[in-house]
Structures are given as structure tokens and as C-alpha cells.
PDB file of C-alpha atoms in Angstrom:
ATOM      1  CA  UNK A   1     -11.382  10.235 -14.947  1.00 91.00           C
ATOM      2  CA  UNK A   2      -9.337   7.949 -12.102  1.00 98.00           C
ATOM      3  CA  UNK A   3     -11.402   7.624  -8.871  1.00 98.00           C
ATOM      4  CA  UNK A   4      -8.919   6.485  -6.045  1.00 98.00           C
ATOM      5  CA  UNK A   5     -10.101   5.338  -2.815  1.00 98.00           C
ATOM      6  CA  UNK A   6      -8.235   4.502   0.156  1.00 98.00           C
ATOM      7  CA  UNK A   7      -9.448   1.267   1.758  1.00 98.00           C
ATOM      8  CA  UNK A   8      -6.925   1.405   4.608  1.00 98.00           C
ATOM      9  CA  UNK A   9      -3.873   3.815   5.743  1.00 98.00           C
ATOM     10  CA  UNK A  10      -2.024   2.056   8.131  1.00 98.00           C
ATOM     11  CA  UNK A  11       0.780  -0.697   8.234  1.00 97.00           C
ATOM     12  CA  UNK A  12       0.767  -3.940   9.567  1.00 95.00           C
ATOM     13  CA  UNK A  13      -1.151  -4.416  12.824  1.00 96.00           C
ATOM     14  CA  UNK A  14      -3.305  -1.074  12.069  1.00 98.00           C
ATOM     15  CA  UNK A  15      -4.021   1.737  14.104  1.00 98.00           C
ATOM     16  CA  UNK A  16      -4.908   0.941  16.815  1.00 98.00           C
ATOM     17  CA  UNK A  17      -2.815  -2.378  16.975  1.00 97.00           C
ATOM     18  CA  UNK A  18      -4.860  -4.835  18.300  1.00 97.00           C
ATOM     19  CA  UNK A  19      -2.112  -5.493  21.242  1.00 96.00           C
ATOM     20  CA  UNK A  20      -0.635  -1.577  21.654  1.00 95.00           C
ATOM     21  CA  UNK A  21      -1.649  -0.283  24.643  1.00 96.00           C
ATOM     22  CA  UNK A  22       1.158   3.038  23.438  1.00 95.00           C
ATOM     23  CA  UNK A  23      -0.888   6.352  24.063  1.00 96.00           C
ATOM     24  CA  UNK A  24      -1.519   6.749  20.101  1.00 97.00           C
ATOM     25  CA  UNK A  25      -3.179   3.723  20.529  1.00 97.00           C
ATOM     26  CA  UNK A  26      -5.173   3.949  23.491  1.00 98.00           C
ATOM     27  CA  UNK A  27      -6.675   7.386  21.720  1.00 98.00           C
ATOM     28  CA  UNK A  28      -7.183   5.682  18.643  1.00 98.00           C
ATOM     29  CA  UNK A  29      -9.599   2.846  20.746  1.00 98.00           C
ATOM     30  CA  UNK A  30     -11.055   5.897  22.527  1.00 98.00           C
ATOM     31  CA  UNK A  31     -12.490   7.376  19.442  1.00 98.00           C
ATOM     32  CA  UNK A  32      -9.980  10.623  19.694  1.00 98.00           C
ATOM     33  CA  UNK A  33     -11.215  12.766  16.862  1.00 98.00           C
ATOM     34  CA  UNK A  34      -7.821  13.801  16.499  1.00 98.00           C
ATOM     35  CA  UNK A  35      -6.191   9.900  15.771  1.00 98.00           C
ATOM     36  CA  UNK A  36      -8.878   8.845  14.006  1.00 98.00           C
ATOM     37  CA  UNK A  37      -8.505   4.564  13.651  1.00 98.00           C
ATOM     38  CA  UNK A  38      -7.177   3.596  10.569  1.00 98.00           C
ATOM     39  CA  UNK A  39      -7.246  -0.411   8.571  1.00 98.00           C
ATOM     40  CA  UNK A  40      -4.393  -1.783   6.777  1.00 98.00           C
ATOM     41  CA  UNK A  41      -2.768  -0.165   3.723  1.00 98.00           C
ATOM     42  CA  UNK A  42      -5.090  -0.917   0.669  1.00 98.00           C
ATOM     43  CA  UNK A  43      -5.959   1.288  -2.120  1.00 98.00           C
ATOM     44  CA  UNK A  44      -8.768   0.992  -5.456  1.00 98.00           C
ATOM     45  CA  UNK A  45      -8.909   2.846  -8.435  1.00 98.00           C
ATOM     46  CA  UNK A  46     -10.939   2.838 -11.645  1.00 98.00           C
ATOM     47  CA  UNK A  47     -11.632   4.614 -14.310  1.00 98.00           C
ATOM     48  CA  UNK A  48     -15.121   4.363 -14.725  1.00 97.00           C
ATOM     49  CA  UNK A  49     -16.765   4.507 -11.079  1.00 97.00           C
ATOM     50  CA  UNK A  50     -17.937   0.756 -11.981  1.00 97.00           C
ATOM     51  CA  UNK A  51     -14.968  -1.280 -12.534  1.00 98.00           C
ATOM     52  CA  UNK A  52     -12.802  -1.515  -9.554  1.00 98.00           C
ATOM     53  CA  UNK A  53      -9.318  -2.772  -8.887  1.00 98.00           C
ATOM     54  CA  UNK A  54      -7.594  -3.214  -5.480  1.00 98.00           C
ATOM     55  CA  UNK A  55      -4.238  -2.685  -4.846  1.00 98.00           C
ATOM     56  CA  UNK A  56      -2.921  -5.004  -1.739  1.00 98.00           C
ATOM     57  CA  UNK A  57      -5.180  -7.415  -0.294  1.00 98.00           C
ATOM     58  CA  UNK A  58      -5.105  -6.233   3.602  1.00 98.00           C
ATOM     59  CA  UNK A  59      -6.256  -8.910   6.607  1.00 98.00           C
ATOM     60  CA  UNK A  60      -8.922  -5.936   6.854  1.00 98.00           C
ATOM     61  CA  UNK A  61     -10.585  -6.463   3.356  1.00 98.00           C
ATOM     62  CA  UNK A  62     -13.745  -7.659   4.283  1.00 98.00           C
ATOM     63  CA  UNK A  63     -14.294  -4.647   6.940  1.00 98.00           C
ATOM     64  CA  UNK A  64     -12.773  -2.470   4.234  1.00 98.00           C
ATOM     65  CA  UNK A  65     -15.278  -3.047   1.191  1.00 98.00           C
ATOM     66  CA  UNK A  66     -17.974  -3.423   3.844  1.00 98.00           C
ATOM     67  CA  UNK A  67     -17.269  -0.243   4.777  1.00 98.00           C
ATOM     68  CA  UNK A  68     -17.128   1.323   1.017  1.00 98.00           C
ATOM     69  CA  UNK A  69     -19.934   1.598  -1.061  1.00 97.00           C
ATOM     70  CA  UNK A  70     -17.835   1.711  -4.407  1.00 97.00           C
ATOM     71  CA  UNK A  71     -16.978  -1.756  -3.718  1.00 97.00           C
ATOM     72  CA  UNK A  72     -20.724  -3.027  -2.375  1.00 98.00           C
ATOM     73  CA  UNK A  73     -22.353  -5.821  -4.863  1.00 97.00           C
ATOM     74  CA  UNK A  74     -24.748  -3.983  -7.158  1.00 95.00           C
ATOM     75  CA  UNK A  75     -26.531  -7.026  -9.025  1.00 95.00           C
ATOM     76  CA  UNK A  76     -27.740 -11.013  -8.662  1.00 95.00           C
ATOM     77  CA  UNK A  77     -27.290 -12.674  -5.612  1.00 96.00           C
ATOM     78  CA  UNK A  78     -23.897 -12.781  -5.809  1.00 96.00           C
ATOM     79  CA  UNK A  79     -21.951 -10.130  -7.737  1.00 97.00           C
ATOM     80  CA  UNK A  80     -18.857  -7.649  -7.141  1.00 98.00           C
ATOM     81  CA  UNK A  81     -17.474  -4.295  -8.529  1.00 98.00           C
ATOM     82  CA  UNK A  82     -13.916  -5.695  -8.356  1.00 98.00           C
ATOM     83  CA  UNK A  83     -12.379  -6.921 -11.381  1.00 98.00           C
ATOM     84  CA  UNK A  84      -8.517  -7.908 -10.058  1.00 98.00           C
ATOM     85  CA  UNK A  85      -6.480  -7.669  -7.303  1.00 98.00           C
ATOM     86  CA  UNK A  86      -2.631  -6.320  -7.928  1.00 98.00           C
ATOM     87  CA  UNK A  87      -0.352  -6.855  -4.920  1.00 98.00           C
ATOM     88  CA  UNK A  88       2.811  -5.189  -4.509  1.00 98.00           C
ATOM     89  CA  UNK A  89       4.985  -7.620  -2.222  1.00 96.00           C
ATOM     90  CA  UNK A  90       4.131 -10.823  -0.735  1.00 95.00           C
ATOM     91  CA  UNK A  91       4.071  -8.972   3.105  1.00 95.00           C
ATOM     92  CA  UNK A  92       1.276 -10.324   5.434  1.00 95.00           C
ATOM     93  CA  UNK A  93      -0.088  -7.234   5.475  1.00 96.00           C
ATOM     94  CA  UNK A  94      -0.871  -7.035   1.472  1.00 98.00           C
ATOM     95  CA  UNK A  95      -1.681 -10.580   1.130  1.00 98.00           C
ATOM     96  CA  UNK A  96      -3.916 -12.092   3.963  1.00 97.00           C
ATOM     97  CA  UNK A  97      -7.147 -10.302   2.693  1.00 98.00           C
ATOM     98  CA  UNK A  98      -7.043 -12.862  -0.522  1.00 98.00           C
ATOM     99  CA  UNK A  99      -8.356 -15.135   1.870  1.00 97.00           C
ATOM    100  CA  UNK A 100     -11.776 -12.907   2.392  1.00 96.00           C
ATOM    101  CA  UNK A 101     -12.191 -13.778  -1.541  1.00 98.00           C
ATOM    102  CA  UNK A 102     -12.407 -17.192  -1.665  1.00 97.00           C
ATOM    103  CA  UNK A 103     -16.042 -17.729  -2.108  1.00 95.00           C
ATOM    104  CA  UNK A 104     -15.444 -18.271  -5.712  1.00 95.00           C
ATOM    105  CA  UNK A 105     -16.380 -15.095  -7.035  1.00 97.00           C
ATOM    106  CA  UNK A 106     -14.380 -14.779 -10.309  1.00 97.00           C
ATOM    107  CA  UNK A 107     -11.540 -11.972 -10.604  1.00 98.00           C
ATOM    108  CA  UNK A 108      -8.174 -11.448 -11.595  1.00 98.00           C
ATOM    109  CA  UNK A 109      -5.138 -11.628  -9.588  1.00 98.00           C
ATOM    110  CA  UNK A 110      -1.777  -9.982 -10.526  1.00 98.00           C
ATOM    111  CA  UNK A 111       1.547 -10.080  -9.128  1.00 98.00           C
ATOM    112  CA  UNK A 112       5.164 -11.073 -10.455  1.00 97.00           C
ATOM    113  CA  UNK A 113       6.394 -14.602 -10.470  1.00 97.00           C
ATOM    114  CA  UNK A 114       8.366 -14.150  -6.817  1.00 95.00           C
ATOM    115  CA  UNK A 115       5.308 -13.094  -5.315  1.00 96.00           C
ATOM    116  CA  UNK A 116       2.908 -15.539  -7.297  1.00 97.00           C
ATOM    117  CA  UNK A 117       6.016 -17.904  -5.814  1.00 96.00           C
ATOM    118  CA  UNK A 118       5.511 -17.360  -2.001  1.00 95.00           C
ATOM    119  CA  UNK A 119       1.575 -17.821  -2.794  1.00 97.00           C
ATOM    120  CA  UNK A 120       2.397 -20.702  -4.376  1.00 96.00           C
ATOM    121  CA  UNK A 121       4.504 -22.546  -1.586  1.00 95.00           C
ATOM    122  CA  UNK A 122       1.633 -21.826   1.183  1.00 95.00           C
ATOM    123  CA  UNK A 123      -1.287 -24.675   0.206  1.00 96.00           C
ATOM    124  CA  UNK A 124      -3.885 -22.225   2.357  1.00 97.00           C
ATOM    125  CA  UNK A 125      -3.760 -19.771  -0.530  1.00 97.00           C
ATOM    126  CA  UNK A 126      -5.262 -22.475  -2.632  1.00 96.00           C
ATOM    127  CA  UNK A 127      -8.340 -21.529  -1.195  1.00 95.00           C
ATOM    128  CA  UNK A 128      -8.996 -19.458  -4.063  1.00 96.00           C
ATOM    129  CA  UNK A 129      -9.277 -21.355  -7.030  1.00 95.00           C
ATOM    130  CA  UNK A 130      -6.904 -20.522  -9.664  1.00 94.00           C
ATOM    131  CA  UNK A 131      -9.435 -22.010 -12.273  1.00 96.00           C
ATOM    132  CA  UNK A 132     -12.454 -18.840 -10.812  1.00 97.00           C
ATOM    133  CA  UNK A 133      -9.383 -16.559  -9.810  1.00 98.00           C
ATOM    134  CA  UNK A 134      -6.609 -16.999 -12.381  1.00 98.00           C
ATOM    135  CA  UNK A 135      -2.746 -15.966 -11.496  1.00 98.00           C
ATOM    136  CA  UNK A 136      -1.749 -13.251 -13.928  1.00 98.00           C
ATOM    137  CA  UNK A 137       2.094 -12.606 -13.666  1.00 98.00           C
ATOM    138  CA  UNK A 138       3.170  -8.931 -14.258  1.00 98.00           C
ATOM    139  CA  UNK A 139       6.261  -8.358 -15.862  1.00 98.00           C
ATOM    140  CA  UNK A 140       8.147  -4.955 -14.748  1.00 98.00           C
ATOM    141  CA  UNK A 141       7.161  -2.066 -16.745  1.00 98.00           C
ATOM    142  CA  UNK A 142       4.666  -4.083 -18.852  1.00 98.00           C
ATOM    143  CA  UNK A 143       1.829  -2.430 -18.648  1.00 98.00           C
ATOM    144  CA  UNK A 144      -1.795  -4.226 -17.752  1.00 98.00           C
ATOM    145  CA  UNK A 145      -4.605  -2.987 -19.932  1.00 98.00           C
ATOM    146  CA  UNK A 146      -7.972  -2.833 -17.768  1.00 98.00           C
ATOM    147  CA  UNK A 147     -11.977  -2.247 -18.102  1.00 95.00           C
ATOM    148  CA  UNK A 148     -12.705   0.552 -19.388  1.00 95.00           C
ATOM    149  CA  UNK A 149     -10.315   0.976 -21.965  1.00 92.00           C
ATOM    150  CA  UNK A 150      -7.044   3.458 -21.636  1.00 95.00           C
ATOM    151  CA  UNK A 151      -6.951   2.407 -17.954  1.00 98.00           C
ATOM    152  CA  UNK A 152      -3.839   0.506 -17.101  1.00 98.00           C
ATOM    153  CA  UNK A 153      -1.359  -0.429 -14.163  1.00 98.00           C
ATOM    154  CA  UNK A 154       1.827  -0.847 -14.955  1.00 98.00           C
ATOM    155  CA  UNK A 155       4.467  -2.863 -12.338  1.00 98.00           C
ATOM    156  CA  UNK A 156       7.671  -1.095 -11.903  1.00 98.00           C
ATOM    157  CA  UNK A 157      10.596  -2.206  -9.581  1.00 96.00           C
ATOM    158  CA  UNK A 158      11.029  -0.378  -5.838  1.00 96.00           C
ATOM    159  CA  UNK A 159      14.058  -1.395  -3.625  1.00 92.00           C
ATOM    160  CA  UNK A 160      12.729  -3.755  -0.995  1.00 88.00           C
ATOM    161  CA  UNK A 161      13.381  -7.008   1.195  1.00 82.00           C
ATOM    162  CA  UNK A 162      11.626 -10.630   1.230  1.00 77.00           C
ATOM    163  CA  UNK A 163       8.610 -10.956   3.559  1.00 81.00           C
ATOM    164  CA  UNK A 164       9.690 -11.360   6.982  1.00 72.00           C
ATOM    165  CA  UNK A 165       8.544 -14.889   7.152  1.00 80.00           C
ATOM    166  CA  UNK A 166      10.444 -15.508   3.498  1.00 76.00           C
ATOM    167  CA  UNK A 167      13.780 -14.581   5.359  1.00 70.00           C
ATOM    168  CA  UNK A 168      16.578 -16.521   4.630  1.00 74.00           C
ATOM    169  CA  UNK A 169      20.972 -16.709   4.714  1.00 68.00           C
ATOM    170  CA  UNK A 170      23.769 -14.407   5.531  1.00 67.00           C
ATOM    171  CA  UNK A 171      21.872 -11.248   4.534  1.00 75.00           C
ATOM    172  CA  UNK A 172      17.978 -11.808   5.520  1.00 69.00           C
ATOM    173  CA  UNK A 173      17.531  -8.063   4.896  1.00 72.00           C
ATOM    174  CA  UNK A 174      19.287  -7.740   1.620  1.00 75.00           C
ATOM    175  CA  UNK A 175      17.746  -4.761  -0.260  1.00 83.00           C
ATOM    176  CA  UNK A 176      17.113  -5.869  -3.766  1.00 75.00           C
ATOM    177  CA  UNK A 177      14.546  -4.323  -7.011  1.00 84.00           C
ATOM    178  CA  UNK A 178      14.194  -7.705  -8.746  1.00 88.00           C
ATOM    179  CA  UNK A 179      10.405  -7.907  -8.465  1.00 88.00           C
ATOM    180  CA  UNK A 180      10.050  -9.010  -4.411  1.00 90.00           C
ATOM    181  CA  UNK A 181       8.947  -5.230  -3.467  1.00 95.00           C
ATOM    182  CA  UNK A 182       6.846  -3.447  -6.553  1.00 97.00           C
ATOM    183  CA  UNK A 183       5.239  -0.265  -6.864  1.00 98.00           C
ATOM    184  CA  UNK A 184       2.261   0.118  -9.390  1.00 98.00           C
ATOM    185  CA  UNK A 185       1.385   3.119 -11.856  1.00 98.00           C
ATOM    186  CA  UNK A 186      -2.289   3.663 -12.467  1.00 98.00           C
ATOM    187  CA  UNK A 187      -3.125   5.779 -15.888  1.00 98.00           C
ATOM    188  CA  UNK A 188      -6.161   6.740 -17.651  1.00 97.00           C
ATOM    189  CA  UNK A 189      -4.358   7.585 -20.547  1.00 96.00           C
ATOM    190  CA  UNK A 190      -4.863  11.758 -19.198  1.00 97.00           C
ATOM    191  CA  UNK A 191      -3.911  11.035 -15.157  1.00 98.00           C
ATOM    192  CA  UNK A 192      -1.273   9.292 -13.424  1.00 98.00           C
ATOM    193  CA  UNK A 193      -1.010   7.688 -10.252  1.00 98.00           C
ATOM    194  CA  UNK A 194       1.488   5.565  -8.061  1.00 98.00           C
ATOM    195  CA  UNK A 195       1.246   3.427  -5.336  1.00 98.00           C
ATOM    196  CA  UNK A 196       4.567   2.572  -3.471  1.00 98.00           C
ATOM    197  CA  UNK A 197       3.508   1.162  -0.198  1.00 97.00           C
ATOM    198  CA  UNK A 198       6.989  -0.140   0.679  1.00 95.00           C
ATOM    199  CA  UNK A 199      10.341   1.079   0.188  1.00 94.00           C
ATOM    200  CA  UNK A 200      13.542   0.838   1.145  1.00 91.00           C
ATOM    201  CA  UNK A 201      15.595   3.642  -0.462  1.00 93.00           C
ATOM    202  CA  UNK A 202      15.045   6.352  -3.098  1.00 94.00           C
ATOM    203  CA  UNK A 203      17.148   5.672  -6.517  1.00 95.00           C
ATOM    204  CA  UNK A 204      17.481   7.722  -9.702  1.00 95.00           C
ATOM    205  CA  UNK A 205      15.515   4.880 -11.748  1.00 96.00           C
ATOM    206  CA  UNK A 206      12.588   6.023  -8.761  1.00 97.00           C
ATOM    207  CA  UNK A 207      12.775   9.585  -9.359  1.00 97.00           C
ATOM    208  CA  UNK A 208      12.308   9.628 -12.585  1.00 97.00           C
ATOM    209  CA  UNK A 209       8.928   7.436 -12.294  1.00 98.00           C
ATOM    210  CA  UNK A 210       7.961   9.988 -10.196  1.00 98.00           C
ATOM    211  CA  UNK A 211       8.601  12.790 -11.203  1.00 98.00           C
ATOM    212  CA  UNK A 212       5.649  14.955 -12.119  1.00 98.00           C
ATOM    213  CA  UNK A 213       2.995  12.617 -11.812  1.00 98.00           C
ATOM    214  CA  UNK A 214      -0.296  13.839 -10.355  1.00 98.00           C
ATOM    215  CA  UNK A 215      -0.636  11.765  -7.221  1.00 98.00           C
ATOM    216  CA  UNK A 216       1.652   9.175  -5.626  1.00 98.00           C
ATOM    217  CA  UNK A 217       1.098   7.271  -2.756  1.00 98.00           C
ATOM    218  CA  UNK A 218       4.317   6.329  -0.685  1.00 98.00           C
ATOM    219  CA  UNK A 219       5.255   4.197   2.420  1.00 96.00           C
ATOM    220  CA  UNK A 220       4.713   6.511   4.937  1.00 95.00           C
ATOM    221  CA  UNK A 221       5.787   3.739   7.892  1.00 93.00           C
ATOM    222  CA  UNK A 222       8.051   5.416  10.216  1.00 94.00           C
ATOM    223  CA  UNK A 223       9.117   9.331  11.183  1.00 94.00           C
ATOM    224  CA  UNK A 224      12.166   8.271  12.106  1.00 88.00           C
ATOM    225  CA  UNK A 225      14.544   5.451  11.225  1.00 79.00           C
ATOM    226  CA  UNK A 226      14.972   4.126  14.974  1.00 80.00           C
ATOM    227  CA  UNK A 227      11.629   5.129  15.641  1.00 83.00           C
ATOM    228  CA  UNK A 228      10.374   1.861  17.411  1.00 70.00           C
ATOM    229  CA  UNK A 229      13.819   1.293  18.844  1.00 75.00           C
ATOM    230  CA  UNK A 230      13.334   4.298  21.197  1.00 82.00           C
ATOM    231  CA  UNK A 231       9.718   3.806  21.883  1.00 71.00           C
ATOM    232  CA  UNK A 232      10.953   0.777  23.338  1.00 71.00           C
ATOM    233  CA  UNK A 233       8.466  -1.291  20.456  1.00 74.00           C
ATOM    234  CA  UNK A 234      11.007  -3.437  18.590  1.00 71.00           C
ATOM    235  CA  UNK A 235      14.645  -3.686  18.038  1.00 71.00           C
ATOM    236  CA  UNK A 236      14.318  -3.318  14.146  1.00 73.00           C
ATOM    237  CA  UNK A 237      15.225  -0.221  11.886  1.00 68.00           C
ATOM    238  CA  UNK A 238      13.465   1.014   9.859  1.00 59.00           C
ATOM    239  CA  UNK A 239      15.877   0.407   7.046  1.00 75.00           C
ATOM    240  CA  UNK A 240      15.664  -3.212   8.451  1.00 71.00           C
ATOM    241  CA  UNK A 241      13.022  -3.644   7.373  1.00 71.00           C
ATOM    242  CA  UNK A 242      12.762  -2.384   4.452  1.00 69.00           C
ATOM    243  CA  UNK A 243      11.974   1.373   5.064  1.00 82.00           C
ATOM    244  CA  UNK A 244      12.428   5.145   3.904  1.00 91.00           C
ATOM    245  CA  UNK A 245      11.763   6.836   7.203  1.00 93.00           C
ATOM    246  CA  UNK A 246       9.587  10.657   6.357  1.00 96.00           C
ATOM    247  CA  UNK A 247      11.485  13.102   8.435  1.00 91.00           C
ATOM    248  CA  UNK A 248      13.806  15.782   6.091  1.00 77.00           C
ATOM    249  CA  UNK A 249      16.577  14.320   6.483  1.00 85.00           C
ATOM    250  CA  UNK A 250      19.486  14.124   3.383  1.00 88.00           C
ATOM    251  CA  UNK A 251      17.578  10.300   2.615  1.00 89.00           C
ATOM    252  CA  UNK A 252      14.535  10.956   4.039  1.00 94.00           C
ATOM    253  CA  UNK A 253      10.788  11.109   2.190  1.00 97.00           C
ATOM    254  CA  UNK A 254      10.302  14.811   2.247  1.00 97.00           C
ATOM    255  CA  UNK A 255      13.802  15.903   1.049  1.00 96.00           C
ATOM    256  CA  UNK A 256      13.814  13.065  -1.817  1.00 96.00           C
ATOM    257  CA  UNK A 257      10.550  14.638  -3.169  1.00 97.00           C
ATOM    258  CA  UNK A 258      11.365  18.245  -2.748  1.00 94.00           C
ATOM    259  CA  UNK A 259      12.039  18.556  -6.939  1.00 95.00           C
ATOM    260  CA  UNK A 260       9.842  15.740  -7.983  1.00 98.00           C
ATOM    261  CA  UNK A 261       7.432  18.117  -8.943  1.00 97.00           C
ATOM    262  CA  UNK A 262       4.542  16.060  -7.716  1.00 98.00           C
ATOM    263  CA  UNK A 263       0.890  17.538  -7.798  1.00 98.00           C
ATOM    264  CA  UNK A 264      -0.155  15.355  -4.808  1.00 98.00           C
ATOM    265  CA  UNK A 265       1.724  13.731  -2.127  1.00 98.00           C
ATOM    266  CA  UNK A 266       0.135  11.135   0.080  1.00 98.00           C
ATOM    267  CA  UNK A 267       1.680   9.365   3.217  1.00 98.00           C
ATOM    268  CA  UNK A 268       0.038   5.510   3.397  1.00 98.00           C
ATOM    269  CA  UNK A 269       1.366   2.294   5.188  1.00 98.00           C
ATOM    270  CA  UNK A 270       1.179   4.342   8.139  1.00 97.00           C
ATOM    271  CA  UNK A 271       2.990   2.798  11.638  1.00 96.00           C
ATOM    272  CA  UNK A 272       1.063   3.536  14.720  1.00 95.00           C
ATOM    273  CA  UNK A 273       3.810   4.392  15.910  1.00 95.00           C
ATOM    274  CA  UNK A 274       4.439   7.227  13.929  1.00 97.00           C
ATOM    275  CA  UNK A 275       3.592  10.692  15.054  1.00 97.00           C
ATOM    276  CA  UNK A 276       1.844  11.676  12.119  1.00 98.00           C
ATOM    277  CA  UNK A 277      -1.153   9.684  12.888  1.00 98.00           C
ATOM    278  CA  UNK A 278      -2.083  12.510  15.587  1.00 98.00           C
ATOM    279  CA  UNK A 279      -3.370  15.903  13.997  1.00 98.00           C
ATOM    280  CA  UNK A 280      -1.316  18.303  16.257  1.00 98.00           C
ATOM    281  CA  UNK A 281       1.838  16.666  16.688  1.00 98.00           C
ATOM    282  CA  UNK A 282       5.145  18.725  15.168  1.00 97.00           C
ATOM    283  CA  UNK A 283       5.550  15.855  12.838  1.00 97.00           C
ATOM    284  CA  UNK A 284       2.294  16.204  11.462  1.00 98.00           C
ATOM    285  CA  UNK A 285       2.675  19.800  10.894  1.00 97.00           C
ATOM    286  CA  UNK A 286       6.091  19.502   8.932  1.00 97.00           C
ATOM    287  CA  UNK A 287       4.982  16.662   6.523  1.00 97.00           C
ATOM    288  CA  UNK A 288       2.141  18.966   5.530  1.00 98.00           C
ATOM    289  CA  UNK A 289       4.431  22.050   5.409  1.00 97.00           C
ATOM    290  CA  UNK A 290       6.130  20.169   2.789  1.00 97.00           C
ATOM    291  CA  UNK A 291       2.616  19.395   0.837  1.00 98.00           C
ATOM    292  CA  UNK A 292       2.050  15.967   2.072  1.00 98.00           C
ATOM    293  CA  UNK A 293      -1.405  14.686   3.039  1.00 98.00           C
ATOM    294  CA  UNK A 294      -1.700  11.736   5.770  1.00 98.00           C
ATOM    295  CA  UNK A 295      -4.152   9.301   4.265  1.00 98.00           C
ATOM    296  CA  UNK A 296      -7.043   7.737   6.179  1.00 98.00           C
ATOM    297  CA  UNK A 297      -9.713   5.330   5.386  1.00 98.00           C
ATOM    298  CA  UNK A 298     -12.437   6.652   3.192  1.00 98.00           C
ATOM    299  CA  UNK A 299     -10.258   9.157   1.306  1.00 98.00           C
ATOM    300  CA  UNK A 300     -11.354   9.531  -1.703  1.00 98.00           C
ATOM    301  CA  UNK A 301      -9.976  11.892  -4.934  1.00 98.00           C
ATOM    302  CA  UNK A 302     -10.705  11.952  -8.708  1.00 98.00           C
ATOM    303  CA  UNK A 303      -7.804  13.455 -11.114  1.00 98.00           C
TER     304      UNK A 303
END
């Protein structure tokens, strides 16, 4: 059995964004039924119902296993259901939330040595205590043996960028698969999942990682590629920053799964700007034509 739940949906900022005052946004803060408020992107899994591991520590981490009852403490004083943290970039958005774990509460955390790199360089992250938390590095397509046995997550490379922040030279938005931007595959030894939060293109090397597995997770951020450009939110592409954009177009999301054979297909790192947050919007109704399903916190599902 692999219990996933989703801890958060959205991409950086959330939905709402704290400082959007967009009309997605405003019905968001207005408790719309139909653009229900979502946390930043954050998944767990385990295999047992008791062991839990979370994939991208959001700023919303605290709020998110406050609000999840998997991830409550069950024993002591002190105690926690979460045995590691894996994190697939060193973005904000998947990092920040280490900082909710720093009241020395021992787990593992995973990542691969670029990542482990930028943590590194920034003293606040010393916070956590390497000698309570220890820094595991993964190695692509290693595979991490977890509690209870047969569960595993193996790292696998996704084209992606540096964080924003880590941007540097001629070509800040370089699109690389050297360990910067991972995806992670989740098996019980029967069911496999993937989570690939972030990325910036689909390659054959992707495909066939995919293909036929029974749930993936996959960056979900924009409809279209100059989809903030003409909202008038930013001047960035998508592809600028590091983005496959949904809409079925020749490189677009739904077309590069159409022959993946995939049992489940879930859209997470969701930009509130992106009309697929709202439940009757044309957008909406096309990515579920095509057998997608928009997460949202509290989803839950057991393969």
C-alpha cells in the first residue's frame, strides 16, 4: 500500500498570494467554493500509514501538518510521524519550511550535493542541526530504501534552472539535468509514484520514467507560456523560469503525456495565476478532458 497526501497544491506565493489582489485571488480570500485556497506545493507518502516522508519543505509546513492528521504527533511530549524530508530543487518555495523543523526533532534530510550546496552557503539553515537532522546526499537513480521495508524514493534528473536567487553569468536561465532540478519516484515494491514539481522541458530520458506508472505528479505552474506576461503579473516566461506550460500544445503537458500510458495524472505547483485553479473555467475543463486531476490540499489516494 502507498498512501499519498497532498500537503499543498500551489506554487510559490500560494493561492491566494498574499499580495494578488487578481480576481482568482480575491475569490480565493472570499472563500469561493469554486477556487478553493490552496498552500505551497508539498506532498507525503508512506507505505505503512505510520511512517511518513515529505517531499519539499514549503514556507507553509507548519500550517500544512497542522492541518493533516497523518502527520500530527502520536506519542511523548514530543514526537513526529515524519521520518525524512526529500527536496527536489533548492527553490524558496521547497526549502523555507526546513526552518519550521528546527526544534531538534530528529529526521532525515535528502537532497543531492548542489542542493545540500545552496543549504550549505546560507548559515540560517544551520538552524537545524546536522548532528539531530543529518544531510543525506542522493545520488541520481540510486534508490533510498525507507521504513517499512520495499518502500523507496529514488532521485532521477528533470531539466531545470538554479534557484532564482542562485542566478548567475551569461545564461542565468540555462536549462540543465545535472541534479539542480530533481524529480523523485516513490515505490512500494507493487505501486509507483512520481513527483516532478518543476520542469522545464519533456525529454525521451523523461518519458520513459514515466511511462506507465500509476500516478505522477507534475508542475502544473502555468496554462500558458506567457501567461503572466499578459495578465500584466511579471515579465518572465514560463520557460524562463524553468517551466512546461499545460495547454495541448506540440510541447505542452497534455500532448507530452497523451501515450505515456499513465493511470493517474495530477497537476501540482499550481500558479494562481493559472486558470485551472477555478472549477468552470475552459482550461479546467480541457485538462480534465485529457484525464488530469487539479490537486488541492487534503487530497489524499492509496494505490
Amino acid at each position: 500500500m502507498l498512501d499519498i497526501v497532498v500537503l499543498g497544491a500551489a506554487a510559490g506565493g500560494g493561492f491566494p498570494q498574499w499580495n494578488s489582489n487578481a480576481p482568482a485571488c480575491q475569490r480565493a480570500r472570499s472563500g469561493d467554493p469554486a477556487a478553493p485556497a490552496r498552500t505551497q506545493a508539498s506532498i507525503a507518502v508512506s507505505g505503512d500509514g505510520v511512517s511518513w516522508y515529505v517531499l519539499n519543505a514549503s514556507p507553509d509546513l507548519r500550517a500544512q501538518i497542522n492541518a493533516t492528521p497523518d502527520m500530527h504527533p502520536k506519542e511523548g511530549l514530543r514526537s513526529t510521524p515524519i521520518r525524512g524530508v526529500f527536496l527536489t530543487s533548492g527553490e524558496i518555495d521547497a526549502i523555507i519550511g526546513l526552518l519550521t523543523l528546527r526544534e531538534r526533532q530528529p529526521f532525515g534530510l535528502y537532497a543531492t550535493k548542489q542542493v545540500l550546496g545552496q543549504l550549505t552557503a546560507n548559515p540560517i539553515f544551520s538552524a537545524l542541526d546536522s548532528s539531530i537532522v543529518p544531510r543525506n546526499t542522493l545520488e541520481l537513480d540510486q534508490p533510498v530504501p525507507l521504513e517499512p521495508a520495499g518502500l523507496s524514493i529514488t532521485p532521477f534528473a528533470v531539466p531545470g534552472k538554479v534557484p532564482l536567487y542562485a542566478e548567475r553569468g551569461e545564461n542565468p536561465a540555462e536549462v540543465m539535468t545535472n541534479g539542480e532540478n530533481i524529480g523523485l519516484e516513490i515505490t512500494d515494491g507493487r505501486a509507483r509514484a512520481l513527483f516532478i514539481p518543476g520542469c522545464a522541458l519533456m525529454t525521451d530520458d523523461l518519458r520513459a520514467r514515466i511511462r506507465g506508472a500509476d500516478a505522477v505528479f507534475f508542475d502544473g505552474t502555468l496554462w500558458t507560456d506567457d501567461e503572466m506576461i499578459r495578465a500584466g503579473l511579471g515579465s518572465k516566461t514560463g520557460r524562463r523560469m524553468g517551466h512546461m506550460s499545460i495547454a495541448d500544445t506540440p510541447d505542452g503537458t497534455i500532448e507530452s503525456f497523451r501515450s505515456l500510458d499513465v493511470r493517474r495524472k495530477i497537476l501540482i505547483h499550481i500558479n494562481n495565476s493559472n486558470p485551472v485553479l477555478l472549477a468552470e473555467t475552459p482550461e479546467r475543463a480541457k485538462a480534465e478532458q485529457a484525464g488530469w486531476d487539479v490537486a488541492f490540499d487534503g487530497m489524499k489516494i492509496t494505490l
